[in-house]
Short mmCIF file of C-alpha atoms and ligand atoms in Angstrom, two decimals:
data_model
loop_
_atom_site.label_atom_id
_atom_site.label_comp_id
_atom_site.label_asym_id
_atom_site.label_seq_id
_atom_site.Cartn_x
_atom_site.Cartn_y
_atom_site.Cartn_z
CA UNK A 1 0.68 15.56 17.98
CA UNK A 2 -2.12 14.33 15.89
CA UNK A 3 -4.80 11.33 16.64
CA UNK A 4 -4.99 9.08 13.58
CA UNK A 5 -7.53 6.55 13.31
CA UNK A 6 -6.44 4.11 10.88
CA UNK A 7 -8.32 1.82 8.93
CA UNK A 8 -6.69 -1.20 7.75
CA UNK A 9 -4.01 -0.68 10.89
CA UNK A 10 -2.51 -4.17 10.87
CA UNK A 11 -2.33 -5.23 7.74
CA UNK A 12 1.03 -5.20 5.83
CA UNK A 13 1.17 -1.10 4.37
CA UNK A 14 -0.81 -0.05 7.80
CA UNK A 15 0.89 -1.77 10.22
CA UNK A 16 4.59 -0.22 9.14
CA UNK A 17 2.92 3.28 9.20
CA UNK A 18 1.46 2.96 12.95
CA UNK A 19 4.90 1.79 13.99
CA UNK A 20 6.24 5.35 12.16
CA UNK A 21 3.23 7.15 13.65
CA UNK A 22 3.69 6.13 17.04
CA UNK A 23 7.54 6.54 16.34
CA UNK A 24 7.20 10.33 16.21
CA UNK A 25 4.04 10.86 19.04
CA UNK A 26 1.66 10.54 17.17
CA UNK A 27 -1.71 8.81 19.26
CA UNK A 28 -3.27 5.92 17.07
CA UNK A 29 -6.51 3.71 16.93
CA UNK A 30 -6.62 1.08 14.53
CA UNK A 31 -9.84 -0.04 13.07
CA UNK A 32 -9.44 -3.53 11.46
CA UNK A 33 -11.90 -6.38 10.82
CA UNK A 34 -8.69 -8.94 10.78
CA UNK A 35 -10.23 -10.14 7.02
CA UNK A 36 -6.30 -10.82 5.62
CA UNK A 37 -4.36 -9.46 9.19
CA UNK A 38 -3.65 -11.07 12.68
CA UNK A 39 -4.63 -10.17 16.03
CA UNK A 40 -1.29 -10.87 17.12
CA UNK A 41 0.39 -8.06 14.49
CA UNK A 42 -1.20 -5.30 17.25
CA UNK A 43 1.54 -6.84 20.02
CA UNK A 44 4.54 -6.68 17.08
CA UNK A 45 3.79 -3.17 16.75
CA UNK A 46 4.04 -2.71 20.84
CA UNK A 47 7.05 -5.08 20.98
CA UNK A 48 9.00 -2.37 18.21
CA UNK A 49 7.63 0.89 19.77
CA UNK A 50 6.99 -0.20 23.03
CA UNK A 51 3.59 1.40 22.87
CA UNK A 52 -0.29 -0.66 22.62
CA UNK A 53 -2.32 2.27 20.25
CA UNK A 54 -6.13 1.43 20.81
CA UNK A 55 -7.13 -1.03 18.38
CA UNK A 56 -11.48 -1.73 17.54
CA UNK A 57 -11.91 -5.13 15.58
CA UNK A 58 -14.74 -3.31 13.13
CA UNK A 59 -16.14 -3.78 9.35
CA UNK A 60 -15.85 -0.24 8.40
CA UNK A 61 -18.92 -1.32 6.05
CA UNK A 62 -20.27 -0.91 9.26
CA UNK A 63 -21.12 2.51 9.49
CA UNK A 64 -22.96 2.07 13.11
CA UNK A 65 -19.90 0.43 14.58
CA UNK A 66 -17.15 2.90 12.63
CA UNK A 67 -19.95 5.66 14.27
CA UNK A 68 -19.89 4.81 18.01
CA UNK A 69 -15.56 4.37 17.48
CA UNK A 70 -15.71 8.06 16.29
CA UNK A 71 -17.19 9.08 19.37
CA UNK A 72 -15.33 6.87 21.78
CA UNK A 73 -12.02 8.40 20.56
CA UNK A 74 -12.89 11.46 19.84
CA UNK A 75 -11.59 14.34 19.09
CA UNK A 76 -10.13 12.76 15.81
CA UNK A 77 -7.53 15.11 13.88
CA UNK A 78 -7.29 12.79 10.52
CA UNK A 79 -8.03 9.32 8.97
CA UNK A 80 -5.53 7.19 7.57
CA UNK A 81 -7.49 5.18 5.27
CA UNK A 82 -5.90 1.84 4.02
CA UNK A 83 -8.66 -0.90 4.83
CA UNK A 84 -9.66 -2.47 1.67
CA UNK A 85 -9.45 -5.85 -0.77
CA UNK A 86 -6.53 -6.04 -2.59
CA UNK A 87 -6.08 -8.88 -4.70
CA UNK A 88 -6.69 -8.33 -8.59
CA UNK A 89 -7.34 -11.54 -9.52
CA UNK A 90 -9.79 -12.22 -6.55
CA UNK A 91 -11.39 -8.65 -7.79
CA UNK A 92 -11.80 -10.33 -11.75
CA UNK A 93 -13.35 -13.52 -10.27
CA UNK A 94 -15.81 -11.90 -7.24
CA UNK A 95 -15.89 -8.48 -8.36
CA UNK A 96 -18.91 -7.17 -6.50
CA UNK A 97 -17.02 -8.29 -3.30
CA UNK A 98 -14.24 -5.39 -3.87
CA UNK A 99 -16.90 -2.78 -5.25
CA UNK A 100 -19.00 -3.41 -1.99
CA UNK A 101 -15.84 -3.72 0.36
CA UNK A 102 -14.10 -0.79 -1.28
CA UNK A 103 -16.60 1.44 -1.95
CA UNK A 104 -18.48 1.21 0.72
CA UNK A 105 -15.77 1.35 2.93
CA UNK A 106 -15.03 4.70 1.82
CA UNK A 107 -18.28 6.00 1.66
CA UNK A 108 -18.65 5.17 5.69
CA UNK A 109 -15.28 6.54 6.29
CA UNK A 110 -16.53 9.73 4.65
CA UNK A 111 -20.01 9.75 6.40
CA UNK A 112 -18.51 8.99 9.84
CA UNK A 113 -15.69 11.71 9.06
CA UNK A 114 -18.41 14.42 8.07
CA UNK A 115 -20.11 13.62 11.11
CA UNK A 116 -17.72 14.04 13.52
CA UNK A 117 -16.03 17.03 12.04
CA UNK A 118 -12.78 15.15 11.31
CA UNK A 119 -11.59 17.14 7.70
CA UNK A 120 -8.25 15.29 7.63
CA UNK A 121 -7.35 11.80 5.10
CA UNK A 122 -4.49 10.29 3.50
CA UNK A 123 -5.71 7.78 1.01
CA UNK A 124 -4.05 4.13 -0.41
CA UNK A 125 -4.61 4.45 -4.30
CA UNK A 126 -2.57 2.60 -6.51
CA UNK A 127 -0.23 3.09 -9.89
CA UNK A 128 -2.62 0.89 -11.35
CA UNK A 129 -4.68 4.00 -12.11
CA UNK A 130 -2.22 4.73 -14.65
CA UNK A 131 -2.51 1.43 -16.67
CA UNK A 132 0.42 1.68 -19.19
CA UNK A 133 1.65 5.18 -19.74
CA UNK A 134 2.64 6.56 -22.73
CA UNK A 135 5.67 8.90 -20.94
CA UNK A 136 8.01 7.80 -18.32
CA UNK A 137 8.57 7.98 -15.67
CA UNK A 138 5.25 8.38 -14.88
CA UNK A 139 4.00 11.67 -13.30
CA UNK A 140 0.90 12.75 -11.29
CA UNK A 141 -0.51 14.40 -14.27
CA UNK A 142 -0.46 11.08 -16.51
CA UNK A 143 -4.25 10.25 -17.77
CA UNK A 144 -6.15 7.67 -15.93
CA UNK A 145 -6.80 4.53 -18.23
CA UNK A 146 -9.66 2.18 -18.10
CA UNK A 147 -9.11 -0.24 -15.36
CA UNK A 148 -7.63 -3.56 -16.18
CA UNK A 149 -9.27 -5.17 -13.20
CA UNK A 150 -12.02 -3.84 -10.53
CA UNK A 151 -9.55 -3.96 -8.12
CA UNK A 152 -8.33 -1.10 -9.93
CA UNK A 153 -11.43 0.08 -10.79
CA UNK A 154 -12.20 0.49 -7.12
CA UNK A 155 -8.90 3.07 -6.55
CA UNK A 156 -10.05 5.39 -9.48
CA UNK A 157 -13.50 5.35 -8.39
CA UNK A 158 -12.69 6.29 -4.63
CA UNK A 159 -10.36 9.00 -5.88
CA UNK A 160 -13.39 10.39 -7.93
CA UNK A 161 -15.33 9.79 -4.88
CA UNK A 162 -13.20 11.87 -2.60
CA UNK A 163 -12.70 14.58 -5.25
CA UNK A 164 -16.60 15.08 -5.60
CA UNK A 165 -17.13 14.92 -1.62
CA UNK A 166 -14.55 17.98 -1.38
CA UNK A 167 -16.42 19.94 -4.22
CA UNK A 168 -20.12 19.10 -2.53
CA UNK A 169 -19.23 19.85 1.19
CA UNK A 170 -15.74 22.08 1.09
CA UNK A 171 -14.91 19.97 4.32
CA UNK A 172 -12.59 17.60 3.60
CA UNK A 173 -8.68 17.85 3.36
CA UNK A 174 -7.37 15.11 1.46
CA UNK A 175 -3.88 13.59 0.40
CA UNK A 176 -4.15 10.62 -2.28
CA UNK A 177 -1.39 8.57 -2.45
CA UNK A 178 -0.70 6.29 -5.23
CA UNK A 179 1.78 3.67 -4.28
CA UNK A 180 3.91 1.78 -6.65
CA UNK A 181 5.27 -1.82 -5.37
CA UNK A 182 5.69 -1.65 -1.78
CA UNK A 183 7.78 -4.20 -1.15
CA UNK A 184 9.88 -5.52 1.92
CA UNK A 185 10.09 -6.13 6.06
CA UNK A 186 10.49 -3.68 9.13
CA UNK A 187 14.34 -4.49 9.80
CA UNK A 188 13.09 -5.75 13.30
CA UNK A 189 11.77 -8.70 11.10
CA UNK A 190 8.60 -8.26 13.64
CA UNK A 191 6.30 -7.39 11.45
CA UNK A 192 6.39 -7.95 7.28
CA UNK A 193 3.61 -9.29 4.51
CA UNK A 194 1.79 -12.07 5.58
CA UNK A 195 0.19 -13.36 1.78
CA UNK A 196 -2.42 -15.78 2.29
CA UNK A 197 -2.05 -19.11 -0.02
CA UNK A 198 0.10 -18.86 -3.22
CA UNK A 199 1.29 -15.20 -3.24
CA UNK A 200 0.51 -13.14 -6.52
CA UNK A 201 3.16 -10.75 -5.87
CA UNK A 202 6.59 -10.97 -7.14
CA UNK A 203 8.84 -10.55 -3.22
CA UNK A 204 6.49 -12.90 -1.74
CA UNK A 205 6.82 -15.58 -4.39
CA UNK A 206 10.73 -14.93 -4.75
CA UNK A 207 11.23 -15.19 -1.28
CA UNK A 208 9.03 -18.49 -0.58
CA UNK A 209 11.04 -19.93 -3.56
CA UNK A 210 14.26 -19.03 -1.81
CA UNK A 211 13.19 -20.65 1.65
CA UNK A 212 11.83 -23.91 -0.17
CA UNK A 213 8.39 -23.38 0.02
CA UNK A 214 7.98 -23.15 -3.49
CA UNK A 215 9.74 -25.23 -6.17
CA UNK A 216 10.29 -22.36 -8.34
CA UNK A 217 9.16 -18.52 -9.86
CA UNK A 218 7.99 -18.20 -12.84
CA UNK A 219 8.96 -14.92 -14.47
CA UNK A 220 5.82 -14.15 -16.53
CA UNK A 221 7.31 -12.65 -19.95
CA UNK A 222 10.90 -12.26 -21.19
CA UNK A 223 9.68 -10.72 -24.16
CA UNK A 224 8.67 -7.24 -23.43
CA UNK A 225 10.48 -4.14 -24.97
CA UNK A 226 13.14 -4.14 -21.83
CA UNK A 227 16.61 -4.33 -21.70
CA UNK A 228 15.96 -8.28 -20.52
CA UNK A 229 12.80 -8.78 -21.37
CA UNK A 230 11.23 -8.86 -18.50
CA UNK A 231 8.53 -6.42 -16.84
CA UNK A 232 9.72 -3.23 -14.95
CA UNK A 233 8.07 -1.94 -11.93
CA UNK A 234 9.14 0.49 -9.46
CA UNK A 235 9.99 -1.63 -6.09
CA UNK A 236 9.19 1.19 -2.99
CA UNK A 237 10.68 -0.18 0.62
CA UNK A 238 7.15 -0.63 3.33
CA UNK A 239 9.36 1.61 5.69
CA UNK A 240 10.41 4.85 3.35
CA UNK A 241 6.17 4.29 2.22
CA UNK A 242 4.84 4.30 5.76
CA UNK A 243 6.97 7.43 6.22
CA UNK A 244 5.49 9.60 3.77
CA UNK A 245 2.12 8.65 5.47
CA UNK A 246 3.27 10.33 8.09
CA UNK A 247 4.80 13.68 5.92
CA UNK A 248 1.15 13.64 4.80
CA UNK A 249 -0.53 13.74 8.09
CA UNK A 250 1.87 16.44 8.85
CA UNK A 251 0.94 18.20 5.97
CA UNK A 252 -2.46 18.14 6.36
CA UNK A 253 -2.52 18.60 9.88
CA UNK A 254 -0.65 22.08 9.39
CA UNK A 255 -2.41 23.41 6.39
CA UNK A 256 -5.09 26.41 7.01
CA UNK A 257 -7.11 25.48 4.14
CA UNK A 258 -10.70 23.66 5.15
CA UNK A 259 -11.09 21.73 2.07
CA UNK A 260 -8.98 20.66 -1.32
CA UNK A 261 -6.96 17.28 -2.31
CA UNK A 262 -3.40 16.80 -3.18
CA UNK A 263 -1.98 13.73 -5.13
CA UNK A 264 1.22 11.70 -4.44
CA UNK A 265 3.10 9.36 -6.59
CA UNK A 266 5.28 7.14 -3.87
CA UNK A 267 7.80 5.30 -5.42
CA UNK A 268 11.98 5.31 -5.86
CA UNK A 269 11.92 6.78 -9.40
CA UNK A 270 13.86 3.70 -10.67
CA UNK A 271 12.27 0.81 -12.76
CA UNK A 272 13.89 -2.62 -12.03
CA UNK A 273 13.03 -5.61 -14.24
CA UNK A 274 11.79 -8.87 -12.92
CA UNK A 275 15.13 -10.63 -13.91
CA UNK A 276 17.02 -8.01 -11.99
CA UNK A 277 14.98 -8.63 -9.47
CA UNK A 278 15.50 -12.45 -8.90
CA UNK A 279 19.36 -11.60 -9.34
CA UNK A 280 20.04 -8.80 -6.66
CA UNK A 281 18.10 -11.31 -4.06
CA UNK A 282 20.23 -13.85 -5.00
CA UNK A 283 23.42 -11.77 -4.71
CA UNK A 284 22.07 -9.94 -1.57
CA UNK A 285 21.09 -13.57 -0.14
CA UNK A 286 23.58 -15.79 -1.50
CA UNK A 287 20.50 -18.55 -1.40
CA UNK A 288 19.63 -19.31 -5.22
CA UNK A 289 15.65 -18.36 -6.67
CA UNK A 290 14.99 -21.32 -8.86
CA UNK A 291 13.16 -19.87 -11.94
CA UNK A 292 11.34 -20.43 -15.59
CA UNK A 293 10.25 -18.68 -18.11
CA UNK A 294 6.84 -18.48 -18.40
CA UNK A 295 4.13 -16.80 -20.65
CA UNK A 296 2.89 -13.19 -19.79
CA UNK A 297 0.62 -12.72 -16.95
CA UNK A 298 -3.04 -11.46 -18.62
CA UNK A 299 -3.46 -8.10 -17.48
CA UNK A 300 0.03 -7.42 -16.48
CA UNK A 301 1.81 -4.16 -18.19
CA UNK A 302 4.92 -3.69 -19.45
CA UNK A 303 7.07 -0.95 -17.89
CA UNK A 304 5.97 1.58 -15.17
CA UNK A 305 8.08 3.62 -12.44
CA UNK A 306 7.47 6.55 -11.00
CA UNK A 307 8.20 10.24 -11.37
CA UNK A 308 8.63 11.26 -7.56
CA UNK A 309 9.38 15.24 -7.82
CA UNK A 310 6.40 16.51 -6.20
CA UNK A 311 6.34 14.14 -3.31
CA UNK A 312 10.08 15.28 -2.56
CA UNK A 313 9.06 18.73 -2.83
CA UNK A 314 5.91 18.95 -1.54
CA UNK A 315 6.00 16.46 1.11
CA UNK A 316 9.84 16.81 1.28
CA UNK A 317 9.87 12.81 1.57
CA UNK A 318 12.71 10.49 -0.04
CA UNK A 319 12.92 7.02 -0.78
CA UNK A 320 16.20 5.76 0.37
CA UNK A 321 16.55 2.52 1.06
CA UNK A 322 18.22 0.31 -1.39
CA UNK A 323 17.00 -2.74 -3.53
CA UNK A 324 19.74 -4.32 -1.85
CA UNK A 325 18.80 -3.50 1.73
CA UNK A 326 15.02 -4.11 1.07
CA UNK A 327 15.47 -7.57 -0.29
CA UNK A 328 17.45 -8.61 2.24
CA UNK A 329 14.72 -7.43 5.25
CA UNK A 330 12.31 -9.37 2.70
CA UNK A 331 14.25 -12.39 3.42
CA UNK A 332 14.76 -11.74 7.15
CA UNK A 333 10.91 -11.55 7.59
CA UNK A 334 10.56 -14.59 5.70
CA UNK A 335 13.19 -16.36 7.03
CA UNK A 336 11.73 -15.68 11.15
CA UNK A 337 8.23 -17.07 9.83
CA UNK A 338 9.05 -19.83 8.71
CA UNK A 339 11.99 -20.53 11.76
CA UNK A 340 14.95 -20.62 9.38
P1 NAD B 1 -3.53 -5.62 3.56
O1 NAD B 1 -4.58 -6.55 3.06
O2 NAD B 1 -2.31 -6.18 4.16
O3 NAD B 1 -4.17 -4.60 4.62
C1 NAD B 1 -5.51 -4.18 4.54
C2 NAD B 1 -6.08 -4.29 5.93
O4 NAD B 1 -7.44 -3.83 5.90
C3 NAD B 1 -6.11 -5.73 6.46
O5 NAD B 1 -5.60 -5.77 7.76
C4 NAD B 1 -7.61 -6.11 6.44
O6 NAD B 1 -7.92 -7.00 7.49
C5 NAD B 1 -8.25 -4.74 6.60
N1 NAD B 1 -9.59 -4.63 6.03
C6 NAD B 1 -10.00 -4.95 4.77
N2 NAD B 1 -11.31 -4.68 4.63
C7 NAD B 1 -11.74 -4.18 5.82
C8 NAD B 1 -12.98 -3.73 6.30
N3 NAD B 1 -14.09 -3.75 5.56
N4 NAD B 1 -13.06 -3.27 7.57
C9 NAD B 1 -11.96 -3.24 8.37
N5 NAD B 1 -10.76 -3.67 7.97
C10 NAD B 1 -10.64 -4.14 6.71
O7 NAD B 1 -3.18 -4.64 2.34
P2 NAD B 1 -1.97 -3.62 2.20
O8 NAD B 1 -1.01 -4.19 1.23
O9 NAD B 1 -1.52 -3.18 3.52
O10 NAD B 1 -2.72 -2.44 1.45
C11 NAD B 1 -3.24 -1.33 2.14
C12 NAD B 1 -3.91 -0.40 1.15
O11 NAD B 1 -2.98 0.00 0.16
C13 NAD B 1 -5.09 -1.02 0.41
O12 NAD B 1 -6.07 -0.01 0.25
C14 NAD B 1 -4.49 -1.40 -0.92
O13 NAD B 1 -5.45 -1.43 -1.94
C15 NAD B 1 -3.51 -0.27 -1.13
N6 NAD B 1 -2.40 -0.61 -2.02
C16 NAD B 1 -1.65 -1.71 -1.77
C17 NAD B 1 -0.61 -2.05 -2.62
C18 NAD B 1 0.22 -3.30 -2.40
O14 NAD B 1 0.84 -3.77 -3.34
N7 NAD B 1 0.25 -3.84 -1.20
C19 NAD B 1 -0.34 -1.24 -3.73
C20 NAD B 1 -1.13 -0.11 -3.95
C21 NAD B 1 -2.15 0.20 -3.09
C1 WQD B 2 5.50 -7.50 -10.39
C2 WQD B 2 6.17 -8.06 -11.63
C3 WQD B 2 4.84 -9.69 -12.81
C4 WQD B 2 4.87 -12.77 -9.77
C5 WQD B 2 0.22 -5.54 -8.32
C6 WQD B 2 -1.15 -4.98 -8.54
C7 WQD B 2 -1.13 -3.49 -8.38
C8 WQD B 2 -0.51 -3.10 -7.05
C9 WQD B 2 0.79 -3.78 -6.80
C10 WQD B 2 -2.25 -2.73 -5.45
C11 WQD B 2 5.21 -8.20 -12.82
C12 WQD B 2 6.10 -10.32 -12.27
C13 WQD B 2 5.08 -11.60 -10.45
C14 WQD B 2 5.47 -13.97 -10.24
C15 WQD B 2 6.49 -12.72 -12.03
N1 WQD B 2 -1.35 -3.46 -5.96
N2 WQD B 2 5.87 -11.58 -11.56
N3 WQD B 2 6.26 -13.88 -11.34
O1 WQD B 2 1.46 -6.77 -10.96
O2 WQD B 2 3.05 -4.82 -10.72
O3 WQD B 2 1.10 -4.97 -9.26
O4 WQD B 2 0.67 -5.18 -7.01
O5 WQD B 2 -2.67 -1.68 -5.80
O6 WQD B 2 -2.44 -3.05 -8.48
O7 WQD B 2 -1.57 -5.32 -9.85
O8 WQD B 2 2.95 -6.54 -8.92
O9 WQD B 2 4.32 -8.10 -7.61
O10 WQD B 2 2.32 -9.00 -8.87
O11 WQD B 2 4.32 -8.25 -10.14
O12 WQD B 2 7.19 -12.70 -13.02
O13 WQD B 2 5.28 -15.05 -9.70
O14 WQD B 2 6.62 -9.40 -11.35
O15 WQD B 2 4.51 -10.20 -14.06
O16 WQD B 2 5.91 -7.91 -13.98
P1 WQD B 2 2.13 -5.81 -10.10
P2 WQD B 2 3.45 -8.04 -8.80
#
């Protein structure tokens, strides 16, 4: 059994993977400066696996801090690195904020991980690296495009950072995972996405819109070249995600090699349009998702979903939960915070 220190521990994508860590013996510490998470998501993760891992309210900016947690837990086997910013628009409007909290956050990560021997890290990149492909489904090999935001920006520059750390020190294991929409709740409805103010994403919004919070969703585009109209994106369950975090750890954990990265497209390998979207939920739910038309979102791409052969074969991982399953824990989560 490994011990993971993970950055970034209880917020939505880090939370479900401690619960799956901890779920097979694995020993965690989380390292989270509660920036867009809650204190109390650390005694939802005990109340679902009945275990407290250690938990260190740090800025991993703070390389002192990150330092002396190193050495308090150590021996450390790998990092599971999901602390960052994540809001595009946010990232257009203050973008120095996600290069310094991004960047930097890595580069400390790295520093502390070099110093403290500890080779092993699974990475949160994004399939925003791929912009809007030219083949789909989209595979690992796809070119990276220019950034639409530096949000995105920040994922392809960390990659490039960890890719050049490996090939100046020959210490460092890592696995790079580029998620496509996580969506959805743990089934306990314990623990889910907590969006602060008007949620950007598409669940989020759908969901509040279903529970009354919001009057109605506005599906941005229904002229793109779809069979509706509407955008496509490939919708991956929070649970099947945080899993292959864990097929990643194993990986790495078992391999002899000292030094070398791998890349990891986690998605279903089906694209599902906005409209379809709104309609399974309502189906699923039998509550109704008022909705309008609206113009496109700036910055928004038409199609993407992923080709997932490698992480099936490599990491011998499988998304499969369905859309129909996945909406519904949506609306369970959002349904026990707001006590409906
Ligand atoms: P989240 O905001 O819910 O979780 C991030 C956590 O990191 C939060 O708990 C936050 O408090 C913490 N954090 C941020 N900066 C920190 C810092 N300097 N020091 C310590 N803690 C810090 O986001 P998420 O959706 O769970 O995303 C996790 C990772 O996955 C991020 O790197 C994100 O960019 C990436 N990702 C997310 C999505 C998505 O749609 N959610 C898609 C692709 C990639
Ligand atoms: C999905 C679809 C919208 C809201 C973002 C980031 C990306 C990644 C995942 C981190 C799009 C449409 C949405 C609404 C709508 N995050 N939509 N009405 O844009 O694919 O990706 O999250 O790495 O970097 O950009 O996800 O959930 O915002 O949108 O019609 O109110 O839903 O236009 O087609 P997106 P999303």
């Amino acid at each position: 059994m490994a011990k993971v220190l993970v950055t970034g521990g209880l917020g939505y994508i880090g939370s479900h993977t401690v619960v799956e860590l901890l779920a097979q013996n694995h020993e965690v510490i989380i390292v989270d400066n509660l920036s867009n998470s809650e204190y109390c998501i650390l005694s939802k993760i005990s109340e679902i696996t009945h275990t407290t891992p250690a938990f260190e309210q740090i800025d991993i900016c703070d390389t002192d801090a990150l330092r002396a947690c190193f050495k308090a837990h150590g021996p450390i086997h790998a990092v599971i690195h999901f602390a960052a910013y994540k809001a595009v628009g946010e990232s257009v409007s203050n973008s120095l904020l996600y290069y310094k909290n991004n960047v930097l956050g890595l580069l400390s990560v790295l520093e502390c991980m070099r110093e403290f021997s500890v080779c092993n890290i699974v990475f949160s990149s994004s399939c925003t690296v791929y912009g809007q492909p030219t083949q789909l489904p989209v595979t690992e090999q796809a070119p990276i495009q220019k950034a639409l935001s530096p949000y995105g920006n920040t994922k392809q520059i960390c990659e490039e950072i960890i890719c050049d750390a490996i090939h100046s020190y020959n210490d460092i294991c890592a696995v790079i995972l580029r998620y496509f929409n996580p969506i959805g709740a743990h089934p306990s409805a314990c623990i889910g996405e907590l969006p602060k103010g008007v949620p950007n994403n598409l669940v989020p919004f759908i969901t509040q819109t279903a529970a009354g919070v919001r009057k109605q969703l506005q599906v941005f585009g229904n002229d793109y070249n779809t069979p509706d109209g509407s955008a496509i994106r490939d919708y991956i369950y929070v649970v099947d995600l945080a899993k292959a975090h864990v097929k990643a750890l194993d990986k790495l954990c078992a391999q002899t090699t000292h030094s070398g990265y791998e890349l990891f497209n986690l998605g279903t390998g089906t694209g599902i349009s906005v409209l379809e979207m709104v309609h399974t939920f309502e189906r699923v739910t039998g509550v109704s998702v008022p909705y309008t038309i609206a113009s496109r979102r700036e910055g928004d791409i038409e199609q993407v979903w992923a080709d997932t052969t490698r992480a099936n074969r490599e990491l011998d991982w499988f998304a499969n939960t369905s859309l129909e399953d996945i909406l519904l824990s949506a609306w369970n989560w959002e349904k026990k915070i707001r006590n409906l």
